[in-house]
Amino acid sequence: FFFKQKTAYEMLRSLVGSEMCIRDSINFIQFTAGLFGYYLKFASIECVVIGEQMLDFLIEALQGPCKENQVDLTKTKIIDTCKDFVATFDKELKQVEFKKRGFVKDYQKQKINALVTKCTTLLMTMIEANSDAEVILTLSNQLDFEFLKKKLTSDYENFVKNALKLPVDSDEDDIRDKLPDSFSDEMLESFNVYILLVTLAGQNEEAARNLKDNSAFGENIIKAMTFYEENTGSIEVAIHDELHRVY
């Protein structure tokens, strides 16, 4: 499926078997989200481009933003699928999974890491300039805040240790002095996760409580969250007569 190039008519004609029973209308947003759920089960180096095209299609369909498409996507299992995708291809914990699916060389790992980044980008586009209570509530309830905060902490620790060549428990001034002019794609992915959590926390009380509750973490979570906050900027813009904070 070449989601970016094919028209809806061409995609309809490409359906086979039981899929052809859907004659009246096809919601391509929900249909593609369902396909991506299946894709997770067999994602490998041989078909990484398919996952890329599905995510690109969904991201472009939501951007603008298109509130109707944003609401449609929340009615699927895409949030759980993205969460599972990130967990399956966690850079530090799932090296066995990488090898089993053919992501062995560095350039191959970069391909699947790019898909992980697209997953977080897709979740971000679901709430882009959108204060719809249903969308915000669905994301807030379904996202695993504990897992994502552990990921943010782990990514921060690896950044300090491997990129800055400093001890993980270094103070903020030492880290600030050694910051590079730009961040790697891996760290930008982490910033996307942070922005997603902060955006939800700004619109949902339960999400705000989940973000602030660090009782299950060590002290490095505080350093990590401070680091992300200090290196993230935001502005307020008016979109469709509503004021939205953009990071």
Short mmCIF file of C-alpha atoms in Angstrom, two decimals:
data_model
loop_
_atom_site.label_atom_id
_atom_site.label_comp_id
_atom_site.label_asym_id
_atom_site.label_seq_id
_atom_site.Cartn_x
_atom_site.Cartn_y
_atom_site.Cartn_z
CA PHE A 1 0.00 0.00 0.00
CA PHE A 2 1.42 3.35 -1.02
CA PHE A 3 -0.76 5.50 1.20
CA LYS A 4 0.72 8.84 0.22
CA GLN A 5 0.43 8.26 -3.52
CA LYS A 6 -2.78 6.31 -3.93
CA THR A 7 -6.14 8.00 -4.16
CA ALA A 8 -9.07 6.73 -2.12
CA TYR A 9 -10.52 5.23 -5.31
CA GLU A 10 -7.33 3.32 -6.07
CA MET A 11 -7.13 2.06 -2.50
CA LEU A 12 -10.74 0.90 -2.64
CA ARG A 13 -10.03 -1.06 -5.83
CA SER A 14 -7.01 -2.70 -4.16
CA LEU A 15 -9.15 -4.30 -1.42
CA VAL A 16 -9.66 -8.03 -1.76
CA GLY A 17 -11.79 -10.80 -0.27
CA SER A 18 -13.98 -9.90 2.68
CA GLU A 19 -12.79 -6.29 2.51
CA MET A 20 -14.83 -5.84 -0.66
CA CYS A 21 -17.99 -6.33 1.39
CA ILE A 22 -17.53 -2.77 2.65
CA ARG A 23 -19.41 -1.19 -0.22
CA ASP A 24 -21.09 1.92 1.18
CA SER A 25 -18.13 3.80 2.64
CA ILE A 26 -14.67 3.24 4.07
CA ASN A 27 -13.18 5.32 6.84
CA PHE A 28 -9.57 5.28 5.67
CA ILE A 29 -8.35 6.78 8.95
CA GLN A 30 -9.74 3.94 11.04
CA PHE A 31 -8.94 1.37 8.34
CA THR A 32 -5.27 2.39 8.24
CA ALA A 33 -5.06 2.47 12.04
CA GLY A 34 -6.30 -1.12 12.08
CA LEU A 35 -3.72 -2.13 9.48
CA PHE A 36 -0.94 -0.58 11.54
CA GLY A 37 -2.05 -2.70 14.49
CA TYR A 38 -1.51 -5.81 12.37
CA TYR A 39 1.76 -4.42 11.05
CA LEU A 40 3.29 -4.39 14.53
CA LYS A 41 3.10 -8.19 14.61
CA PHE A 42 5.31 -8.68 11.56
CA ALA A 43 7.32 -5.44 11.30
CA SER A 44 10.79 -6.26 10.01
CA ILE A 45 13.57 -4.77 7.91
CA GLU A 46 11.92 -6.21 4.77
CA CYS A 47 8.71 -4.20 5.20
CA VAL A 48 9.75 -1.17 7.22
CA VAL A 49 8.69 1.14 4.37
CA ILE A 50 5.07 -0.03 4.73
CA GLY A 51 4.94 1.11 8.34
CA GLU A 52 6.52 4.40 7.36
CA GLN A 53 3.89 5.06 4.70
CA MET A 54 0.98 4.17 6.99
CA LEU A 55 2.22 6.53 9.70
CA ASP A 56 2.95 9.29 7.17
CA PHE A 57 -0.59 8.94 5.83
CA LEU A 58 -2.17 9.19 9.29
CA ILE A 59 0.02 12.12 10.34
CA GLU A 60 -0.75 14.08 7.17
CA ALA A 61 -4.47 13.28 7.48
CA LEU A 62 -4.54 14.80 10.97
CA GLN A 63 -2.35 17.83 10.41
CA GLY A 64 -3.90 21.17 9.70
CA PRO A 65 -5.41 20.24 12.05
CA CYS A 66 -8.40 18.18 10.89
CA LYS A 67 -10.52 17.72 14.00
CA GLU A 68 -12.83 15.19 12.36
CA ASN A 69 -9.90 12.91 11.58
CA GLN A 70 -8.47 13.44 15.05
CA VAL A 71 -11.73 12.30 16.63
CA ASP A 72 -12.01 9.35 14.22
CA LEU A 73 -8.55 8.13 15.17
CA THR A 74 -9.32 8.17 18.90
CA LYS A 75 -12.05 5.62 18.21
CA THR A 76 -9.44 3.07 17.13
CA LYS A 77 -6.74 1.21 19.07
CA ILE A 78 -3.99 3.41 17.63
CA ILE A 79 -2.93 4.75 21.05
CA ASP A 80 -2.35 1.23 22.38
CA THR A 81 -0.66 0.26 19.11
CA CYS A 82 1.76 3.20 19.27
CA LYS A 83 2.46 2.48 22.93
CA ASP A 84 3.17 -1.19 22.13
CA PHE A 85 5.34 -0.20 19.16
CA VAL A 86 7.49 2.08 21.31
CA ALA A 87 7.78 -0.63 23.99
CA THR A 88 8.61 -3.36 21.44
CA PHE A 89 11.45 -1.39 19.88
CA ASP A 90 12.83 0.28 22.98
CA LYS A 91 16.44 1.07 22.08
CA GLU A 92 17.94 -0.11 25.35
CA LEU A 93 15.74 -3.02 26.42
CA LYS A 94 14.84 -4.87 23.23
CA GLN A 95 18.08 -5.62 21.37
CA VAL A 96 16.91 -9.24 20.97
CA GLU A 97 13.75 -7.98 19.25
CA PHE A 98 15.86 -5.85 16.93
CA LYS A 99 17.95 -8.84 15.86
CA LYS A 100 14.99 -11.18 15.45
CA ARG A 101 13.31 -8.76 13.04
CA GLY A 102 16.43 -8.03 11.01
CA PHE A 103 17.44 -4.67 12.47
CA VAL A 104 21.10 -5.51 13.02
CA LYS A 105 23.25 -2.83 11.41
CA ASP A 106 23.20 0.77 12.58
CA TYR A 107 21.44 2.09 9.47
CA GLN A 108 18.76 -0.61 9.89
CA LYS A 109 18.22 0.33 13.53
CA GLN A 110 17.90 3.96 12.48
CA LYS A 111 14.99 2.97 10.22
CA ILE A 112 12.98 1.38 13.02
CA ASN A 113 13.93 4.18 15.43
CA ALA A 114 12.51 6.61 12.87
CA LEU A 115 9.22 4.70 13.01
CA VAL A 116 9.20 4.96 16.80
CA THR A 117 9.62 8.73 16.40
CA LYS A 118 6.74 8.82 13.92
CA CYS A 119 4.55 7.02 16.48
CA THR A 120 5.11 9.79 19.01
CA THR A 121 4.60 12.39 16.28
CA LEU A 122 1.27 10.78 15.40
CA LEU A 123 0.12 10.97 19.02
CA MET A 124 1.15 14.63 19.05
CA THR A 125 -0.89 15.37 15.92
CA MET A 126 -3.96 13.86 17.61
CA ILE A 127 -4.02 16.83 19.99
CA GLU A 128 -2.56 19.45 17.65
CA ALA A 129 -4.60 22.63 18.22
CA ASN A 130 -7.36 20.44 19.61
CA SER A 131 -9.06 20.97 22.96
CA ASP A 132 -11.77 18.39 22.25
CA ALA A 133 -12.56 16.83 25.64
CA GLU A 134 -13.08 13.36 24.16
CA VAL A 135 -9.71 13.31 22.41
CA ILE A 136 -7.83 14.65 25.45
CA LEU A 137 -9.58 12.25 27.84
CA THR A 138 -8.96 9.23 25.61
CA LEU A 139 -5.25 9.97 25.30
CA SER A 140 -4.89 10.76 29.00
CA ASN A 141 -6.59 7.53 30.05
CA GLN A 142 -4.87 5.20 27.58
CA LEU A 143 -1.28 6.43 27.68
CA ASP A 144 1.01 4.68 30.15
CA PHE A 145 2.52 7.66 31.95
CA GLU A 146 4.77 5.49 34.13
CA PHE A 147 6.33 3.73 31.14
CA LEU A 148 6.83 6.99 29.24
CA LYS A 149 8.42 8.73 32.22
CA LYS A 150 10.78 5.77 32.67
CA LYS A 151 11.67 6.11 29.01
CA LEU A 152 12.32 9.84 29.41
CA THR A 153 14.57 9.18 32.40
CA SER A 154 16.47 6.39 30.64
CA ASP A 155 16.98 8.53 27.52
CA TYR A 156 18.22 11.42 29.66
CA GLU A 157 20.67 9.21 31.53
CA ASN A 158 22.02 7.75 28.27
CA PHE A 159 22.36 11.23 26.79
CA VAL A 160 24.36 12.50 29.76
CA LYS A 161 26.56 9.41 29.92
CA ASN A 162 27.15 8.72 26.21
CA ALA A 163 26.74 12.06 24.43
CA LEU A 164 28.04 14.46 27.09
CA LYS A 165 30.51 11.97 28.63
CA LEU A 166 29.45 12.98 32.14
CA PRO A 167 28.36 11.00 35.19
CA VAL A 168 24.60 10.50 35.31
CA ASP A 169 24.39 12.35 38.64
CA SER A 170 26.17 15.47 37.31
CA ASP A 171 24.70 18.77 38.43
CA GLU A 172 22.67 20.96 36.10
CA ASP A 173 25.41 23.54 35.50
CA ASP A 174 27.91 20.93 34.28
CA ILE A 175 25.31 19.46 31.93
CA ARG A 176 24.28 22.89 30.66
CA ASP A 177 27.90 23.81 29.88
CA LYS A 178 28.38 20.75 27.67
CA LEU A 179 25.12 20.84 25.74
CA PRO A 180 25.59 20.52 21.96
CA ASP A 181 24.24 23.06 19.45
CA SER A 182 21.57 20.55 18.40
CA PHE A 183 20.12 17.29 19.72
CA SER A 184 20.21 13.89 18.06
CA ASP A 185 17.09 12.33 16.54
CA GLU A 186 16.84 10.02 19.55
CA MET A 187 16.73 12.95 21.97
CA LEU A 188 14.27 14.85 19.78
CA GLU A 189 12.02 11.80 20.03
CA SER A 190 12.26 12.05 23.82
CA PHE A 191 11.37 15.74 23.69
CA ASN A 192 8.29 14.82 21.64
CA VAL A 193 7.24 12.40 24.37
CA TYR A 194 7.78 15.08 27.02
CA ILE A 195 5.78 17.65 25.05
CA LEU A 196 2.96 15.15 24.60
CA LEU A 197 2.75 14.53 28.36
CA VAL A 198 2.98 18.23 29.24
CA THR A 199 0.32 19.14 26.67
CA LEU A 200 -2.08 16.56 28.10
CA ALA A 201 -1.30 17.67 31.65
CA GLY A 202 -2.21 21.22 30.71
CA GLN A 203 -5.72 20.15 29.68
CA ASN A 204 -6.56 17.22 31.94
CA GLU A 205 -6.34 17.08 35.74
CA GLU A 206 -5.72 13.33 35.90
CA ALA A 207 -2.89 13.64 33.37
CA ALA A 208 -1.41 16.47 35.44
CA ARG A 209 -1.46 14.28 38.56
CA ASN A 210 0.14 11.38 36.66
CA LEU A 211 2.88 13.66 35.37
CA LYS A 212 3.69 15.05 38.83
CA ASP A 213 3.58 11.69 40.66
CA ASN A 214 7.20 10.56 40.78
CA SER A 215 6.91 8.45 43.93
CA ALA A 216 7.81 5.27 42.02
CA PHE A 217 11.00 6.75 40.55
CA GLY A 218 14.46 7.65 41.75
CA GLU A 219 15.79 11.18 41.99
CA ASN A 220 17.00 11.14 38.38
CA ILE A 221 13.41 11.57 37.19
CA ILE A 222 13.47 15.05 38.73
CA LYS A 223 16.72 15.90 36.92
CA ALA A 224 15.37 14.47 33.69
CA MET A 225 12.10 16.39 33.77
CA THR A 226 13.92 19.60 34.71
CA PHE A 227 16.27 19.07 31.77
CA TYR A 228 13.41 18.63 29.29
CA GLU A 229 11.57 21.63 30.70
CA GLU A 230 14.61 23.92 30.51
CA ASN A 231 15.28 22.97 26.89
CA THR A 232 11.70 23.26 25.66
CA GLY A 233 10.08 26.51 24.60
CA SER A 234 6.47 27.39 23.83
CA ILE A 235 4.33 30.14 22.38
CA GLU A 236 0.59 30.76 22.30
CA VAL A 237 -1.10 31.05 18.92
CA ALA A 238 -4.70 31.66 17.88
CA ILE A 239 -6.14 28.89 15.70
CA HIS A 240 -9.81 28.89 14.70
CA ASP A 241 -10.50 31.65 17.26
CA GLU A 242 -9.02 29.51 20.06
CA LEU A 243 -5.75 30.11 21.90
CA HIS A 244 -3.39 27.12 21.87
CA ARG A 245 0.04 26.57 23.37
CA VAL A 246 2.55 25.31 20.80
CA TYR A 247 5.91 23.82 21.87
#
